[in-house]
Amino acid sequence: MTKHRYQTEWRVMEYDLAATLESGQAFRWTERGGCWEGVVGRRWVGLRQRSGTGAIEAETVVEPGDWGWLKDYLRVDEDLGAVLESFPKDPPMAAAVGTCRGLRLLRQETWECLASFLLSSTKQIPQIREGVRLLCERFGELIEGPVGGDRVFAFPTATVLAGVSEGALRECRIGFRAKYLKGTAEVVARGGLSLVEVGCLSLDEARERLVSLPGVGPKIANCVLLFAYGFPRAFPVDVWVMRALRELYFPGRGLMASRLKRFSETHFGPQAGYAQQYLFHHVRMRAGRVVNRRGTEEEKLYGD
DNA sequence: AGCCAGGCAGAGA
DNA sequence: TCTCTGCATGGC
């Protein structure tokens, strides 16, 4: 049988697709031969960025309608220049913006984002991706993918995950997080917390609701509020962002975490969440280079 | 071998 | 309100 392939293209300035899809906000995108493959909602999606114009090409294998769902996900209509302009004018932000040109925030589906970040505590991004992948393969619905490609799965619903035993969830290598995932899936599945209604609340009220879920504290809540709900001031503070605050803003001073968090709540302005993502990506890229350089003895000589 | 990873919950001070 | 600890797993 022949499958259709539906394609479109957006001309968008300052959009680094690779940085955006790899920056630890979404966990299902993989690159194959210059094409980023993933799943948005119940559709397989292929994305490619043209080297010359920077235009983004999108492809699906089922009828895409008007593509509005994918434009929303990628936030291609967002005015990134205005976002960057809103950042505080200080050396750390200037450095972060300089090394992360075109980094964007996505707008993800709320349940997938919440469930994915429930797996994130004291895990590295590749391990989170692995857990998400196994959950999808074992409990997600099979959906249409490209001819001759791997099987493709939707992210499993809260209802399905609520019905899975904790032991079966643990077999996805998610460890102690299994009981949190199951517990939260149960609350969401029975309507104990409406993820739709959370989006109608103020940032503080929305965060208050989310942290009532088992396994969801302020950090994970802020990730969901930023990456799925799009609250522009949500500011997740993980070990990397804490490191950025310490090393870039207060080097050599042993400030307490609580003091740094208070600083972060007021310093970064109306697009603090975006600023956070730039700092996060900036310090991770910097660390990545250091790690890679340890690979060869000769470059070790250059040190830092 | 020990330390760290996009943390959180529960206990105790 | 704070600090401390256990919790799975994998990579270095």
GROMACS .gro file of C-alpha atoms (C1' of nucleotides) in nm:
model
  329
    1MET     CA    1   0.000   0.000   0.000
    2THR     CA    2   0.113   0.353  -0.058
    3LYS     CA    3   0.099   0.612   0.210
    4HIS     CA    4   0.058   0.979   0.158
    5ARG     CA    5   0.312   1.228   0.276
    6TYR     CA    6   0.184   1.573   0.356
    7GLN     CA    7   0.430   1.860   0.359
    8THR     CA    8   0.445   2.227   0.441
    9GLU     CA    9   0.708   2.485   0.516
   10TRP     CA   10   0.743   2.792   0.735
   11ARG     CA   11   0.983   3.077   0.685
   12VAL     CA   12   1.076   3.178   1.037
   13MET     CA   13   1.368   3.389   1.148
   14GLU     CA   14   1.599   3.287   1.431
   15TYR     CA   15   1.471   2.936   1.491
   16ASP     CA   16   1.735   2.675   1.575
   17LEU     CA   17   1.536   2.355   1.538
   18ALA     CA   18   1.811   2.125   1.665
   19ALA     CA   19   1.884   2.331   1.976
   20THR     CA   20   1.513   2.358   2.050
   21LEU     CA   21   1.434   1.988   2.014
   22GLU     CA   22   1.747   1.882   2.204
   23SER     CA   23   1.735   2.130   2.488
   24GLY     CA   24   1.574   1.903   2.744
   25GLN     CA   25   1.218   2.035   2.724
   26ALA     CA   26   1.081   1.751   2.506
   27PHE     CA   27   1.203   1.393   2.505
   28ARG     CA   28   1.069   1.221   2.195
   29TRP     CA   29   1.261   1.381   1.909
   30THR     CA   30   1.540   1.193   1.735
   31GLU     CA   31   1.750   1.302   1.443
   32ARG     CA   32   1.798   1.076   1.144
   33GLY     CA   33   1.989   1.202   0.845
   34GLY     CA   34   1.915   1.567   0.907
   35CYS     CA   35   1.547   1.497   0.973
   36TRP     CA   36   1.396   1.525   1.321
   37GLU     CA   37   1.134   1.260   1.383
   38GLY     CA   38   0.884   1.273   1.665
   39VAL     CA   39   0.522   1.253   1.766
   40VAL     CA   40   0.292   1.544   1.835
   41GLY     CA   41  -0.041   1.441   1.978
   42ARG     CA   42  -0.141   1.136   1.776
   43ARG     CA   43   0.058   1.221   1.465
   44TRP     CA   44   0.405   1.119   1.354
   45VAL     CA   45   0.596   1.430   1.246
   46GLY     CA   46   0.915   1.480   1.047
   47LEU     CA   47   1.093   1.816   1.067
   48ARG     CA   48   1.384   1.951   0.871
   49GLN     CA   49   1.558   2.288   0.872
   50ARG     CA   50   1.694   2.422   0.544
   51SER     CA   51   2.056   2.518   0.570
   52GLY     CA   52   2.034   2.829   0.355
   53THR     CA   53   1.712   3.006   0.444
   54GLY     CA   54   1.653   2.849   0.783
   55ALA     CA   55   1.302   2.762   0.675
   56ILE     CA   56   1.138   2.475   0.862
   57GLU     CA   57   0.986   2.195   0.657
   58ALA     CA   58   0.727   1.972   0.819
   59GLU     CA   59   0.588   1.639   0.710
   60THR     CA   60   0.317   1.402   0.828
   61VAL     CA   61   0.174   1.074   0.700
   62VAL     CA   62  -0.186   1.148   0.797
   63GLU     CA   63  -0.406   1.439   0.697
   64PRO     CA   64  -0.267   1.740   0.885
   65GLY     CA   65  -0.560   1.977   0.846
   66ASP     CA   66  -0.447   2.339   0.855
   67TRP     CA   67  -0.122   2.261   1.042
   68GLY     CA   68  -0.232   2.491   1.325
   69TRP     CA   69  -0.162   2.220   1.585
   70LEU     CA   70   0.201   2.199   1.474
   71LYS     CA   71   0.249   2.574   1.448
   72ASP     CA   72   0.121   2.600   1.805
   73TYR     CA   73   0.355   2.324   1.920
   74LEU     CA   74   0.660   2.484   1.760
   75ARG     CA   75   0.545   2.838   1.840
   76VAL     CA   76   0.666   2.949   1.498
   77ASP     CA   77   0.467   3.274   1.516
   78GLU     CA   78   0.636   3.389   1.833
   79ASP     CA   79   0.837   3.710   1.811
   80LEU     CA   80   1.169   3.590   1.950
   81GLY     CA   81   1.328   3.933   1.907
   82ALA     CA   82   1.078   4.081   2.152
   83VAL     CA   83   1.150   3.801   2.398
   84LEU     CA   84   1.525   3.856   2.385
   85GLU     CA   85   1.472   4.231   2.416
   86SER     CA   86   1.289   4.174   2.744
   87PHE     CA   87   1.587   3.997   2.906
   88PRO     CA   88   1.790   4.183   3.167
   89LYS     CA   89   2.088   4.356   3.009
   90ASP     CA   90   2.367   4.183   3.195
   91PRO     CA   91   2.677   3.984   3.090
   92PRO     CA   92   2.542   3.636   3.180
   93MET     CA   93   2.229   3.681   2.969
   94ALA     CA   94   2.430   3.832   2.686
   95ALA     CA   95   2.657   3.527   2.691
   96ALA     CA   96   2.365   3.285   2.701
   97VAL     CA   97   2.187   3.458   2.413
   98GLY     CA   98   2.513   3.457   2.219
   99THR     CA   99   2.563   3.081   2.246
  100CYS     CA  100   2.198   2.980   2.204
  101ARG     CA  101   2.092   3.177   1.897
  102GLY     CA  102   1.748   3.064   1.782
  103LEU     CA  103   1.665   2.853   2.086
  104ARG     CA  104   1.288   2.842   2.132
  105LEU     CA  105   1.033   2.717   2.378
  106LEU     CA  106   0.777   2.463   2.262
  107ARG     CA  107   0.414   2.433   2.365
  108GLN     CA  108   0.366   2.067   2.449
  109GLU     CA  109   0.061   1.863   2.536
  110THR     CA  110   0.004   1.895   2.910
  111TRP     CA  111  -0.029   1.531   3.014
  112GLU     CA  112   0.274   1.418   2.815
  113CYS     CA  113   0.482   1.700   2.958
  114LEU     CA  114   0.369   1.634   3.315
  115ALA     CA  115   0.423   1.259   3.291
  116SER     CA  116   0.762   1.301   3.123
  117PHE     CA  117   0.894   1.537   3.388
  118LEU     CA  118   0.765   1.304   3.660
  119LEU     CA  119   1.042   1.075   3.536
  120SER     CA  120   1.303   1.347   3.546
  121SER     CA  121   1.408   1.369   3.909
  122THR     CA  122   1.778   1.286   3.951
  123LYS     CA  123   1.793   1.144   3.601
  124GLN     CA  124   1.997   1.262   3.308
  125ILE     CA  125   1.822   1.361   2.988
  126PRO     CA  126   1.917   1.044   2.793
  127GLN     CA  127   1.772   0.834   3.077
  128ILE     CA  128   1.451   1.037   3.078
  129ARG     CA  129   1.424   0.983   2.704
  130GLU     CA  130   1.471   0.610   2.755
  131GLY     CA  131   1.196   0.593   3.016
  132VAL     CA  132   0.959   0.791   2.794
  133ARG     CA  133   1.040   0.570   2.495
  134LEU     CA  134   0.969   0.250   2.690
  135LEU     CA  135   0.642   0.389   2.827
  136CYS     CA  136   0.527   0.475   2.476
  137GLU     CA  137   0.628   0.139   2.328
  138ARG     CA  138   0.461  -0.063   2.600
  139PHE     CA  139   0.153   0.140   2.682
  140GLY     CA  140   0.102   0.390   2.400
  141GLU     CA  141  -0.130   0.341   2.107
  142LEU     CA  142   0.021   0.237   1.776
  143ILE     CA  143  -0.012   0.518   1.524
  144GLU     CA  144   0.076   0.559   1.158
  145GLY     CA  145   0.436   0.620   1.067
  146PRO     CA  146   0.640   0.637   0.749
  147VAL     CA  147   0.652   0.332   0.523
  148GLY     CA  148   0.938   0.102   0.616
  149GLY     CA  149   1.014   0.289   0.937
  150ASP     CA  150   1.001   0.175   1.299
  151ARG     CA  151   0.666   0.137   1.467
  152VAL     CA  152   0.540   0.465   1.610
  153PHE     CA  153   0.344   0.512   1.932
  154ALA     CA  154   0.142   0.790   2.086
  155PHE     CA  155   0.223   0.890   2.443
  156PRO     CA  156   0.014   0.672   2.677
  157THR     CA  157  -0.293   0.838   2.826
  158ALA     CA  158  -0.339   0.897   3.199
  159THR     CA  159  -0.624   0.646   3.197
  160VAL     CA  160  -0.405   0.373   3.055
  161LEU     CA  161  -0.113   0.444   3.289
  162ALA     CA  162  -0.346   0.453   3.589
  163GLY     CA  163  -0.444   0.096   3.505
  164VAL     CA  164  -0.087  -0.034   3.480
  165SER     CA  165   0.073  -0.199   3.783
  166GLU     CA  166   0.361  -0.022   3.954
  167GLY     CA  167   0.578  -0.323   3.879
  168ALA     CA  168   0.509  -0.300   3.507
  169LEU     CA  169   0.591   0.069   3.515
  170ARG     CA  170   0.917  -0.007   3.696
  171GLU     CA  171   1.015  -0.233   3.410
  172CYS     CA  172   1.046   0.086   3.206
  173ARG     CA  173   1.354   0.160   3.422
  174ILE     CA  174   1.195   0.452   3.598
  175GLY     CA  175   1.269   0.326   3.948
  176PHE     CA  176   1.107   0.495   4.244
  177ARG     CA  177   0.932   0.738   4.010
  178ALA     CA  178   0.689   0.461   3.910
  179LYS     CA  179   0.463   0.513   4.212
  180TYR     CA  180   0.453   0.888   4.147
  181LEU     CA  181   0.361   0.834   3.783
  182LYS     CA  182   0.089   0.589   3.873
  183GLY     CA  183  -0.042   0.807   4.154
  184THR     CA  184  -0.059   1.117   3.938
  185ALA     CA  185  -0.212   0.922   3.648
  186GLU     CA  186  -0.486   0.800   3.884
  187VAL     CA  187  -0.573   1.150   4.001
  188VAL     CA  188  -0.583   1.286   3.647
  189ALA     CA  189  -0.772   0.987   3.507
  190ARG     CA  190  -1.051   1.009   3.763
  191GLY     CA  191  -1.083   1.383   3.714
  192GLY     CA  192  -0.941   1.471   4.056
  193LEU     CA  193  -0.746   1.745   3.883
  194SER     CA  194  -0.841   1.889   3.546
  195LEU     CA  195  -0.533   1.970   3.340
  196VAL     CA  196  -0.752   2.192   3.122
  197GLU     CA  197  -0.870   2.400   3.416
  198VAL     CA  198  -0.513   2.448   3.539
  199GLY     CA  199  -0.452   2.646   3.221
  200CYS     CA  200  -0.725   2.894   3.313
  201LEU     CA  201  -0.569   2.986   3.649
  202SER     CA  202  -0.308   3.238   3.749
  203LEU     CA  203   0.050   3.115   3.759
  204ASP     CA  204   0.054   3.081   4.138
  205GLU     CA  205  -0.282   2.906   4.152
  206ALA     CA  206  -0.186   2.673   3.869
  207ARG     CA  207   0.139   2.583   4.042
  208GLU     CA  208  -0.047   2.521   4.365
  209ARG     CA  209  -0.273   2.271   4.189
  210LEU     CA  210   0.011   2.087   4.020
  211VAL     CA  211   0.223   2.045   4.333
  212SER     CA  212  -0.072   1.872   4.498
  213LEU     CA  213  -0.005   1.576   4.268
  214PRO     CA  214   0.216   1.297   4.402
  215GLY     CA  215   0.576   1.335   4.287
  216VAL     CA  216   0.524   1.690   4.163
  217GLY     CA  217   0.719   1.958   4.346
  218PRO     CA  218   0.796   2.316   4.247
  219LYS     CA  219   1.060   2.227   3.989
  220ILE     CA  220   0.853   1.978   3.791
  221ALA     CA  221   0.546   2.200   3.822
  222ASN     CA  222   0.738   2.494   3.678
  223CYS     CA  223   0.860   2.280   3.387
  224VAL     CA  224   0.502   2.188   3.298
  225LEU     CA  225   0.380   2.544   3.348
  226LEU     CA  226   0.650   2.671   3.113
  227PHE     CA  227   0.683   2.396   2.850
  228ALA     CA  228   0.316   2.297   2.819
  229TYR     CA  229   0.098   2.578   2.955
  230GLY     CA  230   0.325   2.853   2.832
  231PHE     CA  231   0.331   3.064   3.148
  232PRO     CA  232   0.609   3.305   3.051
  233ARG     CA  233   0.724   3.367   3.409
  234ALA     CA  234   0.744   3.003   3.519
  235PHE     CA  235   1.109   2.950   3.614
  236PRO     CA  236   1.225   2.591   3.679
  237VAL     CA  237   1.538   2.578   3.895
  238ASP     CA  238   1.730   2.254   3.858
  239VAL     CA  239   2.095   2.179   3.934
  240TRP     CA  240   2.207   2.335   3.605
  241VAL     CA  241   2.017   2.659   3.649
  242MET     CA  242   2.134   2.676   4.009
  243ARG     CA  243   2.489   2.635   3.880
  244ALA     CA  244   2.431   2.912   3.626
  245LEU     CA  245   2.299   3.147   3.895
  246ARG     CA  246   2.592   3.071   4.124
  247GLU     CA  247   2.872   3.084   3.870
  248LEU     CA  248   2.749   3.356   3.637
  249TYR     CA  249   2.577   3.595   3.876
  250PHE     CA  250   2.743   3.539   4.213
  251PRO     CA  251   3.084   3.378   4.149
  252GLY     CA  252   3.289   3.303   4.456
  253ARG     CA  253   3.010   3.381   4.699
  254GLY     CA  254   2.857   3.085   4.874
  255LEU     CA  255   2.497   3.197   4.853
  256MET     CA  256   2.222   2.969   4.974
  257ALA     CA  257   1.985   2.810   4.725
  258SER     CA  258   1.688   2.990   4.878
  259ARG     CA  259   1.858   3.326   4.828
  260LEU     CA  260   1.934   3.244   4.463
  261LYS     CA  261   1.577   3.135   4.401
  262ARG     CA  262   1.448   3.461   4.539
  263PHE     CA  263   1.687   3.647   4.308
  264SER     CA  264   1.557   3.447   4.011
  265GLU     CA  265   1.196   3.537   4.090
  266THR     CA  266   1.254   3.907   4.036
  267HIS     CA  267   1.557   3.947   3.813
  268PHE     CA  268   1.458   3.797   3.479
  269GLY     CA  269   1.144   3.988   3.393
  270PRO     CA  270   0.822   3.900   3.208
  271GLN     CA  271   0.993   3.629   2.997
  272ALA     CA  272   1.182   3.472   3.285
  273GLY     CA  273   1.099   3.123   3.161
  274TYR     CA  274   1.268   3.189   2.831
  275ALA     CA  275   1.568   3.338   3.012
  276GLN     CA  276   1.586   3.023   3.221
  277GLN     CA  277   1.597   2.804   2.909
  278TYR     CA  278   1.879   3.010   2.764
  279LEU     CA  279   2.080   2.984   3.087
  280PHE     CA  280   2.011   2.611   3.108
  281HIS     CA  281   2.120   2.544   2.752
  282HIS     CA  282   2.418   2.776   2.782
  283VAL     CA  283   2.575   2.608   3.086
  284ARG     CA  284   2.498   2.260   2.954
  285MET     CA  285   2.667   2.331   2.621
  286ARG     CA  286   2.967   2.474   2.801
  287ALA     CA  287   2.992   2.165   3.020
  288GLY     CA  288   2.951   1.942   2.717
  289ARG     CA  289   3.255   2.094   2.554
  290VAL     CA  290   3.460   2.041   2.867
  291VAL     CA  291   3.361   1.676   2.885
  292ASN     CA  292   3.440   1.619   2.519
  293ARG     CA  293   3.781   1.778   2.550
  294ARG     CA  294   3.878   1.533   2.819
  295GLY     CA  295   3.851   1.268   2.551
  296THR     CA  296   4.192   1.332   2.404
  297GLU     CA  297   4.510   1.372   2.596
  298GLU     CA  298   4.653   1.647   2.380
  299GLU     CA  299   4.358   1.876   2.431
  300LYS     CA  300   4.372   1.815   2.801
  301LEU     CA  301   4.683   2.033   2.794
  302TYR     CA  302   4.474   2.335   2.706
  303GLY     CA  303   4.261   2.281   3.015
  304ASP     CA  304   4.051   2.579   3.102
  305DA     C1'  305   3.457   0.308   4.385
  306DG     C1'  306   3.226   0.697   4.446
  307DC     C1'  307   2.972   1.076   4.253
  308DC     C1'  308   2.618   1.282   3.985
  309DA     C1'  309   2.183   1.331   3.720
  310DG     C1'  310   1.611   1.902   3.452
  311DG     C1'  311   1.367   1.627   4.267
  312DC     C1'  312   1.042   1.489   4.587
  313DA     C1'  313   0.843   1.323   5.027
  314DG     C1'  314   0.873   1.240   5.499
  315DA     C1'  315   1.088   1.308   5.939
  316DG     C1'  316   1.289   1.576   6.277
  317DA     C1'  317   1.471   2.011   6.461
  318DT     C1'  318   1.059   2.725   5.787
  319DC     C1'  319   1.488   2.475   5.758
  320DT     C1'  320   1.791   2.059   5.683
  321DC     C1'  321   1.871   1.562   5.613
  322DT     C1'  322   1.790   1.125   5.399
  323DG     C1'  323   1.614   0.749   5.106
  324DC     C1'  324   1.482   0.651   4.672
  325DA     C1'  325   1.640   0.333   4.128
  326DT     C1'  326   1.930   0.344   3.764
  327DG     C1'  327   2.315   0.428   3.456
  328DG     C1'  328   2.737   0.656   3.306
  329DC     C1'  329   3.181   0.809   3.393
   0.00000   0.00000   0.00000
